[in-house]
Amino acid sequence: MNDNRVAIYKYKRGNEVVKKVVERANAFEHLPKNAKVIIKPNIVVWLNGPFPKWGVITTSAIMEETVILLKEYGINDISIAEGSLQINPEEKHIGQKSFEGLGYQKLQQRYGVKLLDVWERPFEKVEIADGLSLKVNTDLMASDFLVNLPVLKTHAQVKVSLGIKNLKGFLNVASRKKCHNANFEKGLEYMISCLPKFLPPSATIIDGIYTIERGPSFDGKSRKSDLVIASSNVLAADMVGAKVLGHDPCDISYFVQAAENQGLSIDLTDIEVLGEKIEEVAAFHQYTFPFNKDNTLPSSMEKMGIKGLKFHKYDSTLCTYCSPLIGKLLTIIAMSYKGEPFDDVEFLTGKRLKPSPGMKKSILVGQCMCALNKNHEGMQEIVKVKGCPPDPKEAAKAMKGIGIDVDPSFFSNFEMDGALMMKRYKDKSEFDESYYEIE
Ligand code: SF4
């Protein structure tokens, strides 16, 4: 049987599409009898309040069909495992709250599915390359089979986040940060390309009921796409998924590296695509918001006429724990701008950037930036926003120093952002919350 089969089906509720697409792709070809199975959705983030889940989180519709299908295959030991971003470090049991919010308790009651919050489970050390190891969730390592349920989405740093990228949700915090290291050769893309190495046999079912531009979180722009893609080969599924999102696998470095590891051709010639034709369902999804040509300011802010400010484009070294603050800083700057130029101020993020000559003030965001530039000897004033995630009080103080008054709670209130983003989808009937419920 060809491991490189990928099936693409249009999604329609009540039509057993998951069963059809899995069978067409033969995605369960390596599923052992009586297997201990882990299902990994993508619940990238969860808030205590309304926020757009479309194209951000795996739908409960696909999850329920997957559980039912596994039961039909005689599988009784099923666990759902996820380690969502701890957007607020004070928040406890966010995993169980997300499972409840998505209706998974009903799967627990009806089918005996276990619900595992990765943060409340142990990790074990796994070598992913010579001398390079990560701490991986032990439930995954003890399982016989993984059903990987990513969303068909774009990603601001690595262009697409599909099956391979979804595996990052099995890592502990230190390993996630390690993935965003500052090494040019073995940075984020290299680390992600190694993740399939710790996988048990698996099936990937990409949930494309909703897709998102400028993902992976709810500040992107969602679309209803009604697609499901499946394969027993995570890389093959991802390469087809990328094409459907309008991105060539050759332009995605971690695919190029993973294809080399697997001996798979990057141009899709080794892949048999069944069901819908890629060119008939593909639609270009922008993966990031544009910056000016020097990458020193988002284009939208340049168009507003903002002068005297550099907000250097984030790079792959910026981890998920810093990125929500970056969005908040950009928002508050844009909201507060009244036409007055800034006094040559710059913001630096991630783990590689150095203060630029000629600036009067350099604001270092996050403990990595502060540590990297602790001995900086330039003429400018250095302002540190320490912490990981960066301290909201220090962020507010830094903003005050450039004439923007903001309460520190602005930087930790993500519920407000979620509610605000929901307004974009108001009165658009295709954005239906019931895909995230189980009846
Ligand atoms: S400070 Fe930011 S870049 Fe550094 S480890 Fe923390 S989240 Fe990552």
Short mmCIF file of C-alpha atoms and ligand atoms in Angstrom, two decimals:
data_model
loop_
_atom_site.label_atom_id
_atom_site.label_comp_id
_atom_site.label_asym_id
_atom_site.label_seq_id
_atom_site.Cartn_x
_atom_site.Cartn_y
_atom_site.Cartn_z
CA MET A 1 0.00 0.00 0.00
CA ASN A 2 1.22 3.50 -0.84
CA ASP A 3 1.98 5.42 2.39
CA ASN A 4 2.00 8.62 0.40
CA ARG A 5 -1.66 8.69 -0.46
CA VAL A 6 -3.47 11.86 0.50
CA ALA A 7 -7.22 12.28 0.12
CA ILE A 8 -9.01 15.64 -0.01
CA TYR A 9 -12.77 15.68 0.57
CA LYS A 10 -15.31 18.46 0.81
CA TYR A 11 -16.86 18.56 4.26
CA LYS A 12 -20.60 18.25 4.74
CA ARG A 13 -22.19 17.70 8.12
CA GLY A 14 -23.81 14.32 8.70
CA ASN A 15 -22.07 12.76 5.67
CA GLU A 16 -19.42 10.74 7.52
CA VAL A 17 -16.73 12.68 5.67
CA VAL A 18 -13.99 11.74 8.16
CA LYS A 19 -14.71 8.05 7.59
CA LYS A 20 -14.72 8.50 3.80
CA VAL A 21 -11.53 10.54 3.62
CA VAL A 22 -9.66 8.23 6.03
CA GLU A 23 -10.70 5.15 4.08
CA ARG A 24 -9.88 6.70 0.70
CA ALA A 25 -6.39 7.64 1.89
CA ASN A 26 -6.07 4.40 3.86
CA ALA A 27 -4.92 6.65 6.68
CA PHE A 28 -5.51 4.00 9.37
CA GLU A 29 -3.35 1.46 7.53
CA HIS A 30 -0.89 1.27 10.46
CA LEU A 31 -3.53 1.25 13.22
CA PRO A 32 -2.89 -1.92 15.28
CA LYS A 33 -5.75 -3.99 16.70
CA ASN A 34 -6.60 -3.04 20.32
CA ALA A 35 -4.28 -0.07 20.02
CA LYS A 36 -3.83 2.54 22.70
CA VAL A 37 -4.66 5.67 20.68
CA ILE A 38 -3.95 9.35 21.32
CA ILE A 39 -5.89 12.02 19.44
CA LYS A 40 -4.16 15.39 19.24
CA PRO A 41 -6.42 18.32 18.33
CA ASN A 42 -5.05 21.82 17.88
CA ILE A 43 -6.33 23.98 20.72
CA VAL A 44 -3.62 26.56 20.31
CA VAL A 45 -5.14 28.89 22.88
CA TRP A 46 -8.19 29.02 25.15
CA LEU A 47 -9.82 32.03 26.81
CA ASN A 48 -12.42 32.40 29.54
CA GLY A 49 -14.86 34.16 27.30
CA PRO A 50 -15.90 34.39 23.65
CA PHE A 51 -13.19 34.44 21.00
CA PRO A 52 -13.09 33.36 17.33
CA LYS A 53 -12.26 29.66 17.14
CA TRP A 54 -12.78 29.40 13.38
CA GLY A 55 -9.58 28.24 11.69
CA VAL A 56 -7.80 28.44 15.06
CA ILE A 57 -9.04 25.35 16.91
CA THR A 58 -9.93 21.87 15.65
CA THR A 59 -13.71 21.65 15.34
CA SER A 60 -15.57 19.35 17.72
CA ALA A 61 -17.44 18.10 14.63
CA ILE A 62 -14.23 16.53 13.24
CA MET A 63 -13.21 15.33 16.71
CA GLU A 64 -16.51 13.53 17.28
CA GLU A 65 -16.45 11.85 13.84
CA THR A 66 -12.88 10.70 14.53
CA VAL A 67 -13.78 9.14 17.89
CA ILE A 68 -16.80 7.37 16.38
CA LEU A 69 -14.63 6.03 13.55
CA LEU A 70 -12.01 4.69 15.97
CA LYS A 71 -14.79 2.92 17.91
CA GLU A 72 -15.95 1.35 14.63
CA TYR A 73 -12.39 0.06 14.18
CA GLY A 74 -12.73 -1.64 17.59
CA ILE A 75 -10.52 0.83 19.46
CA ASN A 76 -11.46 1.21 23.12
CA ASP A 77 -8.42 2.90 24.63
CA ILE A 78 -8.71 6.47 23.31
CA SER A 79 -7.24 9.62 24.88
CA ILE A 80 -7.43 13.20 23.70
CA ALA A 81 -4.26 15.10 24.63
CA GLU A 82 -3.37 18.77 24.21
CA GLY A 83 -1.02 21.32 25.78
CA SER A 84 -2.53 24.69 24.85
CA LEU A 85 -0.54 27.89 25.20
CA GLN A 86 -0.64 29.13 28.81
CA ILE A 87 -1.39 32.69 27.68
CA ASN A 88 -1.86 33.77 31.30
CA PRO A 89 0.67 31.99 33.55
CA GLU A 90 -1.61 32.53 36.60
CA GLU A 91 -4.48 30.64 34.98
CA LYS A 92 -4.89 27.06 36.23
CA HIS A 93 -6.45 24.01 34.52
CA ILE A 94 -6.90 25.78 31.19
CA GLY A 95 -6.68 22.40 29.40
CA GLN A 96 -9.66 20.92 31.21
CA LYS A 97 -11.57 24.18 30.67
CA SER A 98 -10.92 23.96 26.93
CA PHE A 99 -12.03 20.31 26.83
CA GLU A 100 -15.23 21.28 28.62
CA GLY A 101 -15.77 24.28 26.33
CA LEU A 102 -15.46 22.05 23.26
CA GLY A 103 -17.92 19.45 24.59
CA TYR A 104 -15.32 16.68 25.02
CA GLN A 105 -16.94 15.59 28.32
CA LYS A 106 -19.70 14.08 26.17
CA LEU A 107 -17.08 11.95 24.39
CA GLN A 108 -15.81 10.89 27.79
CA GLN A 109 -19.30 9.86 28.93
CA ARG A 110 -20.38 8.19 25.67
CA TYR A 111 -17.20 6.49 24.52
CA GLY A 112 -14.94 6.38 27.58
CA VAL A 113 -12.45 8.80 26.01
CA LYS A 114 -9.79 10.06 28.44
CA LEU A 115 -9.00 13.79 28.47
CA LEU A 116 -5.34 14.60 29.08
CA ASP A 117 -4.05 18.09 29.68
CA VAL A 118 -0.40 17.77 28.68
CA TRP A 119 0.58 20.33 31.37
CA GLU A 120 -0.72 18.02 34.07
CA ARG A 121 1.10 14.95 32.69
CA PRO A 122 4.75 13.86 32.84
CA PHE A 123 7.34 14.36 30.08
CA GLU A 124 10.27 12.20 29.03
CA LYS A 125 13.50 12.97 27.26
CA VAL A 126 13.57 11.92 23.61
CA GLU A 127 16.53 12.28 21.26
CA ILE A 128 15.40 13.84 17.97
CA ALA A 129 18.82 14.25 16.36
CA ASP A 130 22.44 13.57 17.28
CA GLY A 131 23.00 15.21 20.66
CA LEU A 132 19.65 17.01 20.50
CA SER A 133 16.79 16.01 22.76
CA LEU A 134 13.37 17.35 23.72
CA LYS A 135 11.01 16.60 26.60
CA VAL A 136 7.92 14.93 25.14
CA ASN A 137 4.58 13.98 26.73
CA THR A 138 4.83 10.40 28.06
CA ASP A 139 1.27 9.47 27.02
CA LEU A 140 2.23 9.96 23.39
CA MET A 141 5.40 7.91 23.85
CA ALA A 142 3.42 5.08 25.50
CA SER A 143 0.72 5.01 22.81
CA ASP A 144 0.52 2.66 19.82
CA PHE A 145 -1.01 5.15 17.41
CA LEU A 146 -1.58 8.89 17.05
CA VAL A 147 -4.50 10.49 15.26
CA ASN A 148 -3.26 13.99 14.54
CA LEU A 149 -6.08 16.54 14.03
CA PRO A 150 -4.49 19.88 13.09
CA VAL A 151 -6.36 22.80 11.55
CA LEU A 152 -5.68 23.87 7.94
CA LYS A 153 -3.99 27.13 8.89
CA THR A 154 -1.21 29.56 8.15
CA HIS A 155 1.51 30.56 10.61
CA ALA A 156 3.21 33.95 10.89
CA GLN A 157 6.70 32.49 11.41
CA VAL A 158 6.82 29.22 9.43
CA LYS A 159 4.08 29.91 6.83
CA VAL A 160 1.84 26.92 7.63
CA SER A 161 0.97 25.08 10.83
CA LEU A 162 -0.43 21.63 10.05
CA GLY A 163 0.27 18.07 11.27
CA ILE A 164 4.01 18.34 11.95
CA LYS A 165 3.74 21.70 13.70
CA ASN A 166 0.83 20.38 15.80
CA LEU A 167 3.28 17.95 17.44
CA LYS A 168 4.87 20.88 19.27
CA GLY A 169 1.87 20.73 21.61
CA PHE A 170 3.36 17.55 23.13
CA LEU A 171 6.50 19.37 24.36
CA ASN A 172 7.20 20.89 27.75
CA VAL A 173 7.77 24.65 28.05
CA ALA A 174 11.58 24.46 28.03
CA SER A 175 11.56 22.34 24.85
CA ARG A 176 9.13 24.70 23.12
CA LYS A 177 11.48 27.57 23.88
CA LYS A 178 14.44 25.48 22.73
CA CYS A 179 12.71 25.14 19.35
CA HIS A 180 12.91 28.96 19.00
CA ASN A 181 16.67 29.05 19.50
CA ALA A 182 18.95 31.65 17.88
CA ASN A 183 21.06 29.20 15.85
CA PHE A 184 20.76 30.05 12.14
CA GLU A 185 21.30 26.47 10.96
CA LYS A 186 19.40 24.60 13.65
CA GLY A 187 16.68 27.11 14.50
CA LEU A 188 12.91 26.76 14.53
CA GLU A 189 12.47 25.25 11.07
CA TYR A 190 15.14 22.62 11.70
CA MET A 191 13.65 21.73 15.08
CA ILE A 192 10.14 21.36 13.65
CA SER A 193 11.45 19.18 10.81
CA CYS A 194 12.74 16.73 13.46
CA LEU A 195 9.44 16.37 15.32
CA PRO A 196 8.07 13.48 13.21
CA LYS A 197 11.03 11.42 14.46
CA PHE A 198 9.36 10.77 17.83
CA LEU A 199 6.02 9.74 16.38
CA PRO A 200 4.41 6.34 16.80
CA PRO A 201 2.52 5.13 13.66
CA SER A 202 -0.05 7.81 12.92
CA ALA A 203 -2.83 9.19 10.78
CA THR A 204 -3.23 12.88 10.03
CA ILE A 205 -6.67 14.34 9.42
CA ILE A 206 -6.42 18.06 8.64
CA ASP A 207 -9.54 19.96 9.64
CA GLY A 208 -10.20 22.54 6.94
CA ILE A 209 -13.86 23.26 7.74
CA TYR A 210 -12.47 26.65 8.71
CA THR A 211 -9.07 27.98 7.62
CA ILE A 212 -7.22 31.12 8.64
CA GLU A 213 -4.99 33.77 7.12
CA ARG A 214 -2.27 35.28 9.32
CA GLY A 215 -2.59 32.43 11.80
CA PRO A 216 -2.13 30.63 14.04
CA SER A 217 -4.30 32.53 16.53
CA PHE A 218 -7.61 34.37 16.57
CA ASP A 219 -6.21 37.72 15.43
CA GLY A 220 -5.99 36.28 11.89
CA LYS A 221 -8.77 36.26 9.30
CA SER A 222 -10.93 33.13 9.19
CA ARG A 223 -12.65 31.61 6.17
CA LYS A 224 -15.13 28.79 5.75
CA SER A 225 -13.40 26.33 3.42
CA ASP A 226 -15.21 23.03 4.10
CA LEU A 227 -12.31 20.68 3.42
CA VAL A 228 -10.82 17.64 5.11
CA ILE A 229 -7.42 16.17 4.13
CA ALA A 230 -6.14 12.80 5.36
CA SER A 231 -3.09 10.58 5.06
CA SER A 232 -1.10 8.01 7.01
CA ASN A 233 1.97 10.14 6.24
CA VAL A 234 2.02 13.42 8.17
CA LEU A 235 4.47 15.10 5.81
CA ALA A 236 2.49 14.11 2.70
CA ALA A 237 -0.72 15.44 4.30
CA ASP A 238 1.04 18.69 5.25
CA MET A 239 2.55 19.23 1.81
CA VAL A 240 -0.86 18.87 0.21
CA GLY A 241 -2.37 21.10 2.93
CA ALA A 242 0.20 23.81 2.18
CA LYS A 243 -0.64 23.67 -1.53
CA VAL A 244 -4.32 24.03 -0.69
CA LEU A 245 -3.45 27.16 1.32
CA GLY A 246 -1.61 28.47 -1.76
CA HIS A 247 1.96 27.87 -0.52
CA ASP A 248 4.55 25.82 -2.37
CA PRO A 249 6.13 23.14 -0.13
CA CYS A 250 9.54 24.04 -1.67
CA ASP A 251 9.28 27.44 0.05
CA ILE A 252 8.71 25.96 3.50
CA SER A 253 12.11 25.11 4.96
CA TYR A 254 10.94 22.59 7.54
CA PHE A 255 9.16 20.63 4.79
CA VAL A 256 12.33 20.62 2.69
CA GLN A 257 14.33 19.26 5.64
CA ALA A 258 11.64 16.73 6.68
CA ALA A 259 11.29 15.53 3.06
CA GLU A 260 15.04 14.98 2.93
CA ASN A 261 14.87 13.01 6.22
CA GLN A 262 12.11 10.85 4.78
CA GLY A 263 13.41 10.54 1.21
CA LEU A 264 10.22 12.09 -0.15
CA SER A 265 10.29 14.41 -3.14
CA ILE A 266 9.37 17.98 -2.18
CA ASP A 267 7.56 18.64 -5.47
CA LEU A 268 4.68 16.23 -4.62
CA THR A 269 5.62 13.80 -7.41
CA ASP A 270 5.78 10.93 -4.88
CA ILE A 271 2.30 11.74 -3.55
CA GLU A 272 -0.93 10.31 -4.89
CA VAL A 273 -3.74 12.82 -4.37
CA LEU A 274 -7.24 11.36 -4.31
CA GLY A 275 -10.68 12.96 -4.11
CA GLU A 276 -10.77 16.69 -4.87
CA LYS A 277 -8.05 18.10 -7.13
CA ILE A 278 -5.66 20.49 -5.38
CA GLU A 279 -6.01 23.19 -8.04
CA GLU A 280 -9.79 23.13 -7.73
CA VAL A 281 -9.85 23.68 -3.96
CA ALA A 282 -6.68 25.75 -3.41
CA ALA A 283 -7.08 29.36 -2.27
CA PHE A 284 -4.19 31.64 -1.33
CA HIS A 285 -4.00 32.42 2.38
CA GLN A 286 -1.62 35.19 3.42
CA TYR A 287 0.55 33.96 6.31
CA THR A 288 1.67 37.24 7.86
CA PHE A 289 0.81 40.91 7.92
CA PRO A 290 3.19 42.89 5.70
CA PHE A 291 6.10 45.00 6.98
CA ASN A 292 7.85 47.86 5.16
CA LYS A 293 10.85 47.01 2.99
CA ASP A 294 13.39 47.37 5.82
CA ASN A 295 11.25 45.24 8.15
CA THR A 296 11.29 48.08 10.67
CA LEU A 297 7.56 48.83 10.84
CA PRO A 298 4.32 47.10 9.84
CA SER A 299 3.19 48.54 6.48
CA SER A 300 -0.13 49.60 8.02
CA MET A 301 1.73 51.76 10.57
CA GLU A 302 3.99 53.20 7.89
CA LYS A 303 0.87 54.15 5.91
CA MET A 304 -0.48 55.91 9.00
CA GLY A 305 2.58 58.17 8.71
CA ILE A 306 4.27 57.04 11.94
CA LYS A 307 7.79 58.47 12.09
CA GLY A 308 10.71 58.15 14.54
CA LEU A 309 9.78 54.59 15.48
CA LYS A 310 11.23 51.21 14.55
CA PHE A 311 9.34 48.12 15.59
CA HIS A 312 11.58 45.47 14.06
CA LYS A 313 9.81 42.50 12.53
CA TYR A 314 9.68 39.48 14.86
CA ASP A 315 11.82 36.53 13.74
CA SER A 316 11.63 32.78 14.32
CA THR A 317 13.36 33.12 17.70
CA LEU A 318 10.33 34.78 19.25
CA CYS A 319 8.39 32.18 21.25
CA THR A 320 4.66 32.01 21.69
CA TYR A 321 5.02 33.35 25.24
CA CYS A 322 6.26 36.74 23.97
CA SER A 323 4.14 37.05 20.85
CA PRO A 324 0.80 38.05 22.48
CA LEU A 325 2.56 41.05 24.06
CA ILE A 326 4.03 42.09 20.70
CA GLY A 327 0.52 42.23 19.21
CA LYS A 328 -0.65 44.29 22.17
CA LEU A 329 2.26 46.76 21.88
CA LEU A 330 1.59 47.31 18.18
CA THR A 331 -2.13 47.77 18.84
CA ILE A 332 -1.65 50.34 21.58
CA ILE A 333 0.91 52.30 19.54
CA ALA A 334 -1.44 52.42 16.52
CA MET A 335 -4.44 53.34 18.71
CA SER A 336 -2.58 56.13 20.51
CA TYR A 337 -0.95 57.72 17.48
CA LYS A 338 -2.04 61.35 17.07
CA GLY A 339 0.35 62.44 14.32
CA GLU A 340 3.30 63.42 16.53
CA PRO A 341 6.58 61.71 15.53
CA PHE A 342 8.36 59.50 18.09
CA ASP A 343 11.78 60.54 19.33
CA ASP A 344 13.84 57.82 17.56
CA VAL A 345 12.62 54.85 19.56
CA GLU A 346 12.93 51.19 18.65
CA PHE A 347 11.48 47.92 19.96
CA LEU A 348 13.58 44.74 19.87
CA THR A 349 12.18 41.24 20.37
CA GLY A 350 13.29 37.61 20.17
CA LYS A 351 16.84 36.37 20.72
CA ARG A 352 19.03 37.85 17.97
CA LEU A 353 18.52 41.59 17.55
CA LYS A 354 20.97 44.28 18.67
CA PRO A 355 20.18 47.95 19.32
CA SER A 356 20.57 50.03 16.14
CA PRO A 357 23.02 52.91 15.94
CA GLY A 358 21.34 56.30 15.66
CA MET A 359 18.36 55.51 17.87
CA LYS A 360 17.86 57.46 21.10
CA LYS A 361 15.98 54.70 22.93
CA SER A 362 15.97 50.92 22.50
CA ILE A 363 13.22 48.99 24.29
CA LEU A 364 14.22 45.36 24.87
CA VAL A 365 11.18 43.11 25.14
CA GLY A 366 11.52 39.84 27.08
CA GLN A 367 14.23 38.26 29.16
CA CYS A 368 16.13 36.92 26.13
CA MET A 369 16.54 40.38 24.58
CA CYS A 370 17.56 41.81 27.97
CA ALA A 371 20.14 39.05 28.51
CA LEU A 372 21.56 39.27 24.98
CA ASN A 373 22.12 43.03 25.23
CA LYS A 374 23.01 43.36 28.90
CA ASN A 375 26.48 44.70 28.11
CA HIS A 376 25.42 46.99 25.29
CA GLU A 377 27.71 50.01 25.09
CA GLY A 378 25.94 52.26 22.56
CA MET A 379 24.90 55.85 23.26
CA GLN A 380 21.16 55.26 23.46
CA GLU A 381 18.99 54.76 26.51
CA ILE A 382 18.19 51.08 27.07
CA VAL A 383 14.77 50.22 28.51
CA LYS A 384 14.21 46.66 29.66
CA VAL A 385 10.90 44.84 29.72
CA LYS A 386 12.09 41.80 31.66
CA GLY A 387 10.43 38.46 32.23
CA CYS A 388 9.22 35.46 30.31
CA PRO A 389 6.50 36.15 29.46
CA PRO A 390 7.45 39.85 29.66
CA ASP A 391 6.12 41.68 32.71
CA PRO A 392 2.97 43.75 31.90
CA LYS A 393 3.96 46.40 34.49
CA GLU A 394 7.36 46.88 32.85
CA ALA A 395 5.69 47.01 29.43
CA ALA A 396 3.31 49.75 30.66
CA LYS A 397 6.27 51.69 32.14
CA ALA A 398 8.17 51.44 28.84
CA MET A 399 5.12 52.77 26.99
CA LYS A 400 4.78 55.67 29.45
CA GLY A 401 8.38 56.54 28.66
CA ILE A 402 7.40 57.13 25.02
CA GLY A 403 4.30 59.13 25.90
CA ILE A 404 1.66 56.38 25.84
CA ASP A 405 -0.38 55.93 29.01
CA VAL A 406 -1.72 52.41 29.34
CA ASP A 407 -2.83 50.36 32.31
CA PRO A 408 -0.70 47.19 32.80
CA SER A 409 -3.90 45.09 32.79
CA PHE A 410 -4.22 45.91 29.07
CA PHE A 411 -1.26 43.59 28.47
CA SER A 412 -2.76 40.64 30.32
CA ASN A 413 -6.43 40.97 29.41
CA PHE A 414 -6.77 38.67 26.41
CA GLU A 415 -10.49 38.14 27.00
CA MET A 416 -10.98 41.73 25.82
CA ASP A 417 -9.12 40.95 22.56
CA GLY A 418 -11.20 37.81 22.03
CA ALA A 419 -14.47 39.71 22.46
CA LEU A 420 -13.25 42.47 20.14
CA MET A 421 -12.23 40.01 17.43
CA MET A 422 -15.64 38.31 17.65
CA LYS A 423 -17.19 41.52 16.30
CA ARG A 424 -15.53 40.85 12.92
CA TYR A 425 -17.73 37.80 12.47
CA LYS A 426 -20.98 39.24 13.77
CA ASP A 427 -23.96 38.55 11.48
CA LYS A 428 -21.89 36.28 9.19
CA SER A 429 -23.87 33.07 9.36
CA GLU A 430 -21.07 30.87 7.94
CA PHE A 431 -19.12 31.44 11.17
CA ASP A 432 -21.09 28.98 13.23
CA GLU A 433 -20.17 28.23 16.87
CA SER A 434 -22.01 24.91 16.76
CA TYR A 435 -19.03 23.30 14.95
CA TYR A 436 -17.31 23.59 18.33
CA GLU A 437 -20.06 21.81 20.26
CA ILE A 438 -21.03 18.18 20.64
CA GLU A 439 -24.77 17.49 20.81
S1 SF4 B 1 11.45 35.93 26.73
FE1 SF4 B 1 10.27 35.65 24.88
S2 SF4 B 1 11.73 34.94 23.36
FE2 SF4 B 1 12.66 34.62 25.40
S3 SF4 B 1 12.14 32.51 25.98
FE3 SF4 B 1 10.58 33.89 26.82
S4 SF4 B 1 8.97 33.90 25.28
FE4 SF4 B 1 10.81 33.14 24.30
#
